[in-house]
mmCIF file of C-alpha atoms in Angstrom:
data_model
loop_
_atom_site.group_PDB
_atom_site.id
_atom_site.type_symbol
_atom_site.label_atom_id
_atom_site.label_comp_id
_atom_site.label_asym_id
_atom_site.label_seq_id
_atom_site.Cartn_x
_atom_site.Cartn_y
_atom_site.Cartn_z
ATOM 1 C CA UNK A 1 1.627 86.253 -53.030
ATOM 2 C CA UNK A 2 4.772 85.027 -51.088
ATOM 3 C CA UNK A 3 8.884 84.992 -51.938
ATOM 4 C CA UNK A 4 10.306 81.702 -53.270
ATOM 5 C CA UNK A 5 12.927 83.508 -55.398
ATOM 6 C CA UNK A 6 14.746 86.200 -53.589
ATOM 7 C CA UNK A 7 15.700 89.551 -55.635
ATOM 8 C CA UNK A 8 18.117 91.854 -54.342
ATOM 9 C CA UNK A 9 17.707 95.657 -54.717
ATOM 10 C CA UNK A 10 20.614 96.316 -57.303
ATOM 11 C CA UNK A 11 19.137 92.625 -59.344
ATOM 12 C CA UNK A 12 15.652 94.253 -59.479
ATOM 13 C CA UNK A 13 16.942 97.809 -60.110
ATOM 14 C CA UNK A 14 18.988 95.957 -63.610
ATOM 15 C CA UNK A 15 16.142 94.699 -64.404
ATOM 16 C CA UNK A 16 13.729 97.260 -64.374
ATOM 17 C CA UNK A 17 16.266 99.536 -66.458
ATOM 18 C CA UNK A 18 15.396 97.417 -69.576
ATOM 19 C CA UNK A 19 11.877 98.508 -69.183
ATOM 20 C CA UNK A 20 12.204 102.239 -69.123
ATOM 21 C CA UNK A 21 9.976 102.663 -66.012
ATOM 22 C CA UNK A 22 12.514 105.328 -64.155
ATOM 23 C CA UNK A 23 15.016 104.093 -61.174
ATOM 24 C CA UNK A 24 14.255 101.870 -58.693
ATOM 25 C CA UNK A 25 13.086 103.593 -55.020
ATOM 26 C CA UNK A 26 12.315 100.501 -52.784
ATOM 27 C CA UNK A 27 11.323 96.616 -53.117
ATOM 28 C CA UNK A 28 9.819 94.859 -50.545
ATOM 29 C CA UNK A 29 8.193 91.311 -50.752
ATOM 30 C CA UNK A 30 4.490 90.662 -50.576
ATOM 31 C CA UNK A 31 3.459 88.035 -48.546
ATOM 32 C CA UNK A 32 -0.182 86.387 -48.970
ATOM 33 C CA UNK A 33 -1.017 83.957 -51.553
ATOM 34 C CA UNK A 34 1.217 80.955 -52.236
ATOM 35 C CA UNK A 35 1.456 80.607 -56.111
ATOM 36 C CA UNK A 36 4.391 83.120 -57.137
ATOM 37 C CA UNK A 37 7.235 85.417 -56.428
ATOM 38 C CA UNK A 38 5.572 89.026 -56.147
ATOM 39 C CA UNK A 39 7.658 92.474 -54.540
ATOM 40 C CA UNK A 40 6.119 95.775 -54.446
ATOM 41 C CA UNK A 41 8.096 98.047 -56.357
ATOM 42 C CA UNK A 42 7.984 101.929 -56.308
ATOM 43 C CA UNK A 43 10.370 103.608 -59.203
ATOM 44 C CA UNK A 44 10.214 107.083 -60.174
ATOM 45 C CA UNK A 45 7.553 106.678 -62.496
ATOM 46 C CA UNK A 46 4.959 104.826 -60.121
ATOM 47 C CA UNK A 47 4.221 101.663 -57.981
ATOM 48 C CA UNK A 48 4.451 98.301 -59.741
ATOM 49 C CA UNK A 49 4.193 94.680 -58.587
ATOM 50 C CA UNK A 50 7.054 92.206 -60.167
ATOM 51 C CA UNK A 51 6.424 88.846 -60.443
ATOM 52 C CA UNK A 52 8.484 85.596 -61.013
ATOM 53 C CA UNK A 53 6.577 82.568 -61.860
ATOM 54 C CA UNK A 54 7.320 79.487 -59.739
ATOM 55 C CA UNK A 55 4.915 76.936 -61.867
ATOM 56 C CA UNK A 56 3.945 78.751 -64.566
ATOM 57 C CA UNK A 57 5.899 78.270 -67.967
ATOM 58 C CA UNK A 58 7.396 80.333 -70.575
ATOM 59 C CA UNK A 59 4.709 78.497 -72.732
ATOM 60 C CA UNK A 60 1.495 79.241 -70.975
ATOM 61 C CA UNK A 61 2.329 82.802 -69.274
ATOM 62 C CA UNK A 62 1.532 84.561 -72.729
ATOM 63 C CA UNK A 63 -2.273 83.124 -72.546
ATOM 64 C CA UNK A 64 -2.268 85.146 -68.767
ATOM 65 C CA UNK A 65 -0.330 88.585 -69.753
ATOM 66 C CA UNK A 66 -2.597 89.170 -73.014
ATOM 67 C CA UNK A 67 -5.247 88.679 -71.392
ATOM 68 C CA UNK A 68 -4.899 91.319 -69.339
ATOM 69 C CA UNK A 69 -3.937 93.524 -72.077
ATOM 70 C CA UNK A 70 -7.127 92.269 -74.124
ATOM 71 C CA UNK A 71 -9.495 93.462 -70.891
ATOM 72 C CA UNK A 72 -7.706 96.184 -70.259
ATOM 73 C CA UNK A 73 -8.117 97.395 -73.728
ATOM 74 C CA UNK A 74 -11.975 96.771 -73.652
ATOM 75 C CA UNK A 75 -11.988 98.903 -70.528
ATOM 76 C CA UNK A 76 -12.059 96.128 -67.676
ATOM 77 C CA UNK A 77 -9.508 97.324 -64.420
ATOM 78 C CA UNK A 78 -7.036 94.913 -64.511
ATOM 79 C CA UNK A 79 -3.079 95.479 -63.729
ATOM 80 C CA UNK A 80 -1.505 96.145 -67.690
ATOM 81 C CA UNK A 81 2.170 94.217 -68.306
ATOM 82 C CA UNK A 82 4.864 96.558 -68.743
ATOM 83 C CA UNK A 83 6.696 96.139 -72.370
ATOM 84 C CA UNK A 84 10.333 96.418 -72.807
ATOM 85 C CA UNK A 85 11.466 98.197 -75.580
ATOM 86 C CA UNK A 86 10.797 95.338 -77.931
ATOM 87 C CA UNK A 87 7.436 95.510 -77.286
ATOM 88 C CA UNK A 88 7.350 91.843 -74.923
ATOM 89 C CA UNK A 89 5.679 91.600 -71.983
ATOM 90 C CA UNK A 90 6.551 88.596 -70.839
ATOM 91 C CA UNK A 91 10.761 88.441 -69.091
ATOM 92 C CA UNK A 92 13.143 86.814 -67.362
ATOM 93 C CA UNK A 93 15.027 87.329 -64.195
ATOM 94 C CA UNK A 94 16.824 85.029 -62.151
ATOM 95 C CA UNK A 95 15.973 82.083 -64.574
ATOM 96 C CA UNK A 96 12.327 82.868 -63.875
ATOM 97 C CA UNK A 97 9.677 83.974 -66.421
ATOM 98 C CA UNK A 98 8.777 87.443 -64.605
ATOM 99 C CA UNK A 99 6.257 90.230 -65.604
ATOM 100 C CA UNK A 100 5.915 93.463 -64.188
ATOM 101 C CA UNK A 101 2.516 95.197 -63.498
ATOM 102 C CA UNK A 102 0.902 98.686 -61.997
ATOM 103 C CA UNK A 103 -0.097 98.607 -59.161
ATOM 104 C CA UNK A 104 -3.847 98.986 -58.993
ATOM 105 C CA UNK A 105 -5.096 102.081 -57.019
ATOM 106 C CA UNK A 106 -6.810 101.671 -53.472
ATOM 107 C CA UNK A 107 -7.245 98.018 -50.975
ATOM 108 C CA UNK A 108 -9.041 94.869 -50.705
ATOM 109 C CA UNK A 109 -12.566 95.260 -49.041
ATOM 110 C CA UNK A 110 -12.455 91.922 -46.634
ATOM 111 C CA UNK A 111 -15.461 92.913 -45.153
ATOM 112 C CA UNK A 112 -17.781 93.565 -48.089
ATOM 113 C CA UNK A 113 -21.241 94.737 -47.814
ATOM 114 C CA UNK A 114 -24.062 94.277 -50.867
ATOM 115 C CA UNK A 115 -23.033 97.163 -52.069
ATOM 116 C CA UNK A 116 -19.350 95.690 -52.801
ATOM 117 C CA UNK A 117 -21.094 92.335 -53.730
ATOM 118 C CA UNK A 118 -22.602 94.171 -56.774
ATOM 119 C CA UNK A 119 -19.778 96.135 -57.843
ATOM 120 C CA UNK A 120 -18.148 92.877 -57.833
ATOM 121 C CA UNK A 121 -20.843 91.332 -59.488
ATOM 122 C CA UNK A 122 -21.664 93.548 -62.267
ATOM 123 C CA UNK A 123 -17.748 94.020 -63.331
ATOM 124 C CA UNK A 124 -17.012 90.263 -63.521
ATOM 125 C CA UNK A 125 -19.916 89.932 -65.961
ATOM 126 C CA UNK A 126 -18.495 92.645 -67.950
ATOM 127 C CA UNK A 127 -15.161 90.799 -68.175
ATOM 128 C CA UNK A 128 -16.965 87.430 -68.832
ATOM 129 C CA UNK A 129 -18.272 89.851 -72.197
ATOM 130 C CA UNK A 130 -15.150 91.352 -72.816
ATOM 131 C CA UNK A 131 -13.176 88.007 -72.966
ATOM 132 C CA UNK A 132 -15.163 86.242 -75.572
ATOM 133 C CA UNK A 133 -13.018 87.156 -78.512
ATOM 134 C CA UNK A 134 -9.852 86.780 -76.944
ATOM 135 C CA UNK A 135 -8.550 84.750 -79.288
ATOM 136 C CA UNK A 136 -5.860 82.454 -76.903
ATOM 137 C CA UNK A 137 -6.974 79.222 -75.819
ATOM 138 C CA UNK A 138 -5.394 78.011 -71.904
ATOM 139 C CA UNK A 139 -7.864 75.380 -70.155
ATOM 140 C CA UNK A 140 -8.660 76.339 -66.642
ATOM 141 C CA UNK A 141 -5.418 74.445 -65.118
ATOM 142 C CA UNK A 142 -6.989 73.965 -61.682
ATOM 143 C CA UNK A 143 -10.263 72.040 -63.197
ATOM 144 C CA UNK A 144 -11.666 68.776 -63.071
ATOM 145 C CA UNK A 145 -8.602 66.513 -64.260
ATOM 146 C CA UNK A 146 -6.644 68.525 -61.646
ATOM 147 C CA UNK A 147 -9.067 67.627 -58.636
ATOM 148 C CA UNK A 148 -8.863 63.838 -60.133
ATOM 149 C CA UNK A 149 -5.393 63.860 -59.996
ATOM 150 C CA UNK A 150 -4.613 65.709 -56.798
ATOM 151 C CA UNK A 151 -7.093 64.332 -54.315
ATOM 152 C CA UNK A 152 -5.494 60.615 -53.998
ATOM 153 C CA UNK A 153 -2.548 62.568 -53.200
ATOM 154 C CA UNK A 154 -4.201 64.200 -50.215
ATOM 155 C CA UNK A 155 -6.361 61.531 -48.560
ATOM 156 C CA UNK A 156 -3.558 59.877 -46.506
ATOM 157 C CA UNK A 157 -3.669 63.518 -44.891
ATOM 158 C CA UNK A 158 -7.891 63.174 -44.284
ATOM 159 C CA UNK A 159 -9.864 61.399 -41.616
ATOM 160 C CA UNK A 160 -12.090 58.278 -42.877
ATOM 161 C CA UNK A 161 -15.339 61.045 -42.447
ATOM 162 C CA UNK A 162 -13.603 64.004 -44.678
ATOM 163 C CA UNK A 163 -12.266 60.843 -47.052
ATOM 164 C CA UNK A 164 -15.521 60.305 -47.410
ATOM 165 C CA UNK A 165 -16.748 63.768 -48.057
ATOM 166 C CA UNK A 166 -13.921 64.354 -50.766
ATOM 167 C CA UNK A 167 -14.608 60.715 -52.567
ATOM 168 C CA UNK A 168 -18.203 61.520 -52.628
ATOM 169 C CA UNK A 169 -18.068 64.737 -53.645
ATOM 170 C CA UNK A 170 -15.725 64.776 -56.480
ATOM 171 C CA UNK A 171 -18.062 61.356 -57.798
ATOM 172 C CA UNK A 172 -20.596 63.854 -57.988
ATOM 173 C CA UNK A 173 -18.584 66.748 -59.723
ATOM 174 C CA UNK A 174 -17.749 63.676 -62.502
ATOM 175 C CA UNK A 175 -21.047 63.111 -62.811
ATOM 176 C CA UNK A 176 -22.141 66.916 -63.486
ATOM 177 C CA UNK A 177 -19.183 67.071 -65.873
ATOM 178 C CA UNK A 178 -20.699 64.804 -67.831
ATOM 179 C CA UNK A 179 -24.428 66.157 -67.965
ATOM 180 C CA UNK A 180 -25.453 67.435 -71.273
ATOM 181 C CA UNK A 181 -26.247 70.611 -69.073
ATOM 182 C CA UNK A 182 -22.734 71.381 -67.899
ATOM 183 C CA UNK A 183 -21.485 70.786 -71.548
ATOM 184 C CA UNK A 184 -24.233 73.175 -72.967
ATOM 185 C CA UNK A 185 -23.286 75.869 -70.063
ATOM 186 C CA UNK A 186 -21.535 79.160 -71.647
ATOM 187 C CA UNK A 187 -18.147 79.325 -71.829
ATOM 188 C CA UNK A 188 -15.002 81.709 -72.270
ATOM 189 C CA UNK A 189 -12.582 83.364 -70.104
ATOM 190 C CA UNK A 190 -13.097 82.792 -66.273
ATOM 191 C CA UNK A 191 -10.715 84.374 -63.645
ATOM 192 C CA UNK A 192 -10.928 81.246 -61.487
ATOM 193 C CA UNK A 193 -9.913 83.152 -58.443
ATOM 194 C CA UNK A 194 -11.641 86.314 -57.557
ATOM 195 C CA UNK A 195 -11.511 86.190 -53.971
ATOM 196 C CA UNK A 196 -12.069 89.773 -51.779
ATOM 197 C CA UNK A 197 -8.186 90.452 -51.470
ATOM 198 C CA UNK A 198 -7.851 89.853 -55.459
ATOM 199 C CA UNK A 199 -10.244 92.386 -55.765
ATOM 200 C CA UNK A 200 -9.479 96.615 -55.245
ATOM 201 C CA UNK A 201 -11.800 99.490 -53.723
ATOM 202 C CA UNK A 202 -10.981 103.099 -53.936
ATOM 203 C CA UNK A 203 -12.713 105.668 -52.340
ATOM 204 C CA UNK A 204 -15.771 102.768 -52.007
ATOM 205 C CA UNK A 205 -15.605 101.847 -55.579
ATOM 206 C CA UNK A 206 -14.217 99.213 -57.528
ATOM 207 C CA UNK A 207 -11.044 100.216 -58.935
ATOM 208 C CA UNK A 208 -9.973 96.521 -60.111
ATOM 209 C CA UNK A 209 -9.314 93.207 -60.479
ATOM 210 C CA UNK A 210 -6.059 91.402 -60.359
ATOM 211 C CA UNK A 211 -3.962 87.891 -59.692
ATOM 212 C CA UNK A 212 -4.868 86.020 -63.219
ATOM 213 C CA UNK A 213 -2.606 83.421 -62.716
ATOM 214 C CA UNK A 214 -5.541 81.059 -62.274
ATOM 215 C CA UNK A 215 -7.551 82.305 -65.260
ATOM 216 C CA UNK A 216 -8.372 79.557 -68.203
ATOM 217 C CA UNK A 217 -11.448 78.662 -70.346
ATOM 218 C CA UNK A 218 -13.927 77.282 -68.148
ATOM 219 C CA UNK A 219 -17.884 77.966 -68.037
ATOM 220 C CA UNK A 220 -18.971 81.405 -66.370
ATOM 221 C CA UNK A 221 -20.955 79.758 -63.766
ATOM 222 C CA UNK A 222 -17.518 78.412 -62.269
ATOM 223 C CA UNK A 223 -16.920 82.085 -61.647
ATOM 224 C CA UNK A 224 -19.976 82.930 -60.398
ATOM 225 C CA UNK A 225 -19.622 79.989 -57.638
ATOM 226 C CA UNK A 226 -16.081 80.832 -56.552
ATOM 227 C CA UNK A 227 -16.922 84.233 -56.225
ATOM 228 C CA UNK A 228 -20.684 83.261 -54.086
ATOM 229 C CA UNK A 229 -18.750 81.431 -52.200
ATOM 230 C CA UNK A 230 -16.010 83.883 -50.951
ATOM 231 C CA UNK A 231 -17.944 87.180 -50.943
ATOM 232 C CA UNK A 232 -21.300 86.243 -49.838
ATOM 233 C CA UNK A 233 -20.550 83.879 -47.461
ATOM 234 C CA UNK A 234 -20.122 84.488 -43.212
ATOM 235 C CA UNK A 235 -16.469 83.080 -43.112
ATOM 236 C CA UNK A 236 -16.587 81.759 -39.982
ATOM 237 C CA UNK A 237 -19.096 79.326 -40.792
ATOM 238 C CA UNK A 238 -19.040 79.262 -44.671
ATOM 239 C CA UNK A 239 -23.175 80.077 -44.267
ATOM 240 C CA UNK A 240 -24.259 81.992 -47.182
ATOM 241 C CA UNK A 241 -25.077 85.527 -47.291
ATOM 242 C CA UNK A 242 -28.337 85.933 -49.002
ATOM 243 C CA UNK A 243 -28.820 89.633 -48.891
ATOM 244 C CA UNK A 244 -25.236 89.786 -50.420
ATOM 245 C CA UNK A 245 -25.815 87.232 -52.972
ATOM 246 C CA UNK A 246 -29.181 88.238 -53.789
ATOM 247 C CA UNK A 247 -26.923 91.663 -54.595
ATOM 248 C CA UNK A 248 -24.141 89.656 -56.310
ATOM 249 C CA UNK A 249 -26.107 88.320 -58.940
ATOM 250 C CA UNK A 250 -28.937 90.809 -59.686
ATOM 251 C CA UNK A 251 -25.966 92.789 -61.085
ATOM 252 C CA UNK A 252 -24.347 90.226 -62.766
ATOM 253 C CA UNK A 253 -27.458 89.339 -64.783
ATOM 254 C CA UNK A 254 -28.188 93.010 -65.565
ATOM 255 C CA UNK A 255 -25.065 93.021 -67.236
ATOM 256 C CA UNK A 256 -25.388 89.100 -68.577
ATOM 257 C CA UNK A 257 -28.564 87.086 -68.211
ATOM 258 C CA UNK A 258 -28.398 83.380 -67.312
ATOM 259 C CA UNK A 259 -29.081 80.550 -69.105
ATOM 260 C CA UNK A 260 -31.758 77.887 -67.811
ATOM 261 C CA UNK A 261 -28.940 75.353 -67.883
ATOM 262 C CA UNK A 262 -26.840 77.828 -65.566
ATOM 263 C CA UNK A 263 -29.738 78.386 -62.710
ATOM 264 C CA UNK A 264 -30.512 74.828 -62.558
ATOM 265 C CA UNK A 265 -26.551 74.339 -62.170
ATOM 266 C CA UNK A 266 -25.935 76.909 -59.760
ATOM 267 C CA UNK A 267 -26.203 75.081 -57.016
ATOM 268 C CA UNK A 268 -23.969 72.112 -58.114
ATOM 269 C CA UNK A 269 -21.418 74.440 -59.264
ATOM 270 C CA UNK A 270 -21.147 76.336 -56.218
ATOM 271 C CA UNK A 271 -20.040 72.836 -54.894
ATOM 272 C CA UNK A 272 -17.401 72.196 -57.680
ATOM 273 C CA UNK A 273 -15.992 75.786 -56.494
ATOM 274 C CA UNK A 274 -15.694 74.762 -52.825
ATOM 275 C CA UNK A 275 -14.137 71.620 -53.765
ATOM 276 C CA UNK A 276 -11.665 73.140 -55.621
ATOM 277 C CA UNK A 277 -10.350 75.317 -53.187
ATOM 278 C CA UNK A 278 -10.276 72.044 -50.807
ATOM 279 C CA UNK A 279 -8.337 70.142 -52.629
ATOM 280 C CA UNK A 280 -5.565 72.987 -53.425
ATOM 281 C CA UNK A 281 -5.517 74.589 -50.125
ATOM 282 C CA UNK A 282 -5.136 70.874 -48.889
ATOM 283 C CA UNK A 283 -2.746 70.095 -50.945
ATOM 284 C CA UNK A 284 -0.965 73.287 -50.224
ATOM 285 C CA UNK A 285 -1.007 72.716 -46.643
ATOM 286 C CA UNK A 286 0.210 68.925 -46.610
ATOM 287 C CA UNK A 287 2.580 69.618 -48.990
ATOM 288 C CA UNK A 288 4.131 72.725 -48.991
ATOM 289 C CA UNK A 289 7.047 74.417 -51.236
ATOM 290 C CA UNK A 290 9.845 76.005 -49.131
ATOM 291 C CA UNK A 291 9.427 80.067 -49.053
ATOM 292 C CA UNK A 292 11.089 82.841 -47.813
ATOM 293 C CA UNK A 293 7.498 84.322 -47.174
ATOM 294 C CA UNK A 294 4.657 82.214 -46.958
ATOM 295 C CA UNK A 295 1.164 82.143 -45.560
ATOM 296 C CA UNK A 296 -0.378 78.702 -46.080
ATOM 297 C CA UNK A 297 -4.150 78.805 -45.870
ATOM 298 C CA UNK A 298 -6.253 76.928 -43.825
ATOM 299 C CA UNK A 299 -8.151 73.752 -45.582
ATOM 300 C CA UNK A 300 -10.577 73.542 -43.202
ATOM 301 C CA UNK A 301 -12.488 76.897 -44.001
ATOM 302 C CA UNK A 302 -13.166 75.229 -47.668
ATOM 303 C CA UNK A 303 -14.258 72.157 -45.809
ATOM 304 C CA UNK A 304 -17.053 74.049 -43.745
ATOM 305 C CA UNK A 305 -18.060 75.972 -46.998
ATOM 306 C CA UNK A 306 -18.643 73.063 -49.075
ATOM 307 C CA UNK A 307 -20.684 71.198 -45.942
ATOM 308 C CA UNK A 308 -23.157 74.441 -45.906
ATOM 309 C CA UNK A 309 -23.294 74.297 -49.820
ATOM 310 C CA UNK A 310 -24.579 70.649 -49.221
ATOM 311 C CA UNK A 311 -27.063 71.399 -46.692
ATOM 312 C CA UNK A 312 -28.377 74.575 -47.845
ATOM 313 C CA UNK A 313 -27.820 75.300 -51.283
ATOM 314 C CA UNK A 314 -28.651 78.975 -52.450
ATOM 315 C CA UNK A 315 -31.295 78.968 -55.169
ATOM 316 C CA UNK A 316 -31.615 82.308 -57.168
ATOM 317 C CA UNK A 317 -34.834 84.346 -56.835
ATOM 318 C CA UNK A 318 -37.539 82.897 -59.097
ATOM 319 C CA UNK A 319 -38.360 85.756 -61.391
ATOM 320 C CA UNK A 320 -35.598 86.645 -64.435
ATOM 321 C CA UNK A 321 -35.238 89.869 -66.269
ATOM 322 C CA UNK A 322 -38.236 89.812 -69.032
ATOM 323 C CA UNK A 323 -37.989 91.497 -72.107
ATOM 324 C CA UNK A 324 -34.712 91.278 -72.918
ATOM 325 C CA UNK A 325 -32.753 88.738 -75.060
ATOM 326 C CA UNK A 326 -30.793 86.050 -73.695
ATOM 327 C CA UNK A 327 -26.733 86.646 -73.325
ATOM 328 C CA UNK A 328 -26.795 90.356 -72.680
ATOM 329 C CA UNK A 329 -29.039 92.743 -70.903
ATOM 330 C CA UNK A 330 -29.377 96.771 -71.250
#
């Protein structure tokens, strides 16, 4: 989250009146993240997070609000868009597309245990479920054409060693993409970006999941890797977590078994995730927007993950739920 658009007390509190949600108490901006415009917003009705989109169209934001109104309808804890009185969810303030969420109860656990790991775990492969007949189609944005495109644009920034690493690496992510494999791997709705802080604990349980601003159609295993990679991983090093993982997805797969494809893929996919985040937080870094409030992350922790995901890759226990039929478990 950061501020590229600024919003003044008496804009936001004319805005907010055409959406019935009582008068506006306070607004401050939320820094953290570097995608959108988001301000905390407390009315006298409740807390709420307003958002203006800085890259995100008119066009594609309806793929991203339904959503969230499809899983939260299916019973997935994910922030619902506020309607106006005509029933839309998706606005306009300041010449922005803006929406306007609740706030989700509780805070980010950034120090999660095995425990968290299988909340985690077991909830995205109930939203992976829950997604499948949403009927909107939006391709995961920040996917392989994206990497293709975006990494020439960031090697003048690189030393000849991480040029290397980055050339190599995203030859290899081609060459998956093109695997029968990866095209048989299952497919839907993917969050794309469900790192600890876009994830909320109260009272030491998962209370939801939120920022779907990345979300697209994209194979499940994606998912799986980004998440592997953020939660069960020591983030000084970028070392993986085993006990954690282990716990990450042993609840997945009670909720949604794997495919062979997927385990044999797991390993190359947790790769695709690190590079991902590489390449944006790279370009992010290199070549920033201007903000009002903005924390750029560091490129280098990506970096360190993918060089552990190339020495030791994790491998999933060898034994799979029997009995039960592929696609979803009891």
């Amino acid at each position: 989250m950061a501020v590229f658009t600024e919003v003044s007390f008496d804009e936001a509190a004319a805005f907010l009146n055409t959406l019935n949600l009582g008068p506006l108490q306070s607004i401050r901006g939320a820094a953290g993240g570097i995608e959108n415009t988001n301000y905390f917003i407390d009315t006298g009705q409740g807390q709420y997070v307003l958002t203006l989109f800085e890259r995100l169209t008119f066009e594609q934001l309806p793929f991203y609000l339904n959503l969230m109104k499809h899983l939260a309808a299916r019973g997935i804890p994910v922030p619902d868009p506020v309607a106006n009185a005509k029933g839309a969810i998706l606005h306009r303030l300041k010449g922005r597309p803006a929406a306007v969420v609740n706030k989700l109860r509780g805070r980010s656990e950034l120090a999660p245990t095995a425990a968290h790991c299988s909340e985690v775990g077991e909830m995205l492969a109930r939203m992976h479920l829950a997604g499948q007949d949403f009927p909107r189609h939006q391709p995961n944005l920040r996917g392989l054409t994206w990497w293709n495109d975006t990494v020439p644009l960031v090697l003048p920034h690189l030393t000849s060693e991480q040029r290397s690493l980055i050339l190599g690496e995203l030859a290899y992510q081609n060459h998956i993409a093109a695997s029968s494999a990866h095209r048989s791997l299952p497919r839907g709705v993917i969050h794309a970006d469900l790192f600890r802080d876009n994830v909320m604990f109260d009272s030491g349980k998962l209370s939801g999941f939120f920022d779907f601003y990345f979300a697209g159609c994209d194979s499940f295993l994606f998912d799986i890797g980004v998440c592997l990679n953020d939660w069960c991983i020591d983030l000084t090093s970028g070392a993986q977590d085993a006990t954690r993982a282990d716990a990450f997805m042993a609840a997945y797969r009670r909720v949604r078994l794997l495919t062979v494809q997927e385990r044999t893929l797991l390993p190359a996919l947790q790769r695709a995730a690190a590079l991902r985040f590489w390449i944006s937080r790279l370009w992010d870094f290199h070549l920033p927007r201007e903000a009002a409030v903005l924390k750029a992350h560091d490129p280098s922790h990506f970096e360190r993950v993918l060089r552990q995901r190339l020495l030791h890759p994790y491998l999933l226990p060898s034994t799979e739920n029997p009995g039960h039929p592929p696609g979803l478990a009891p």
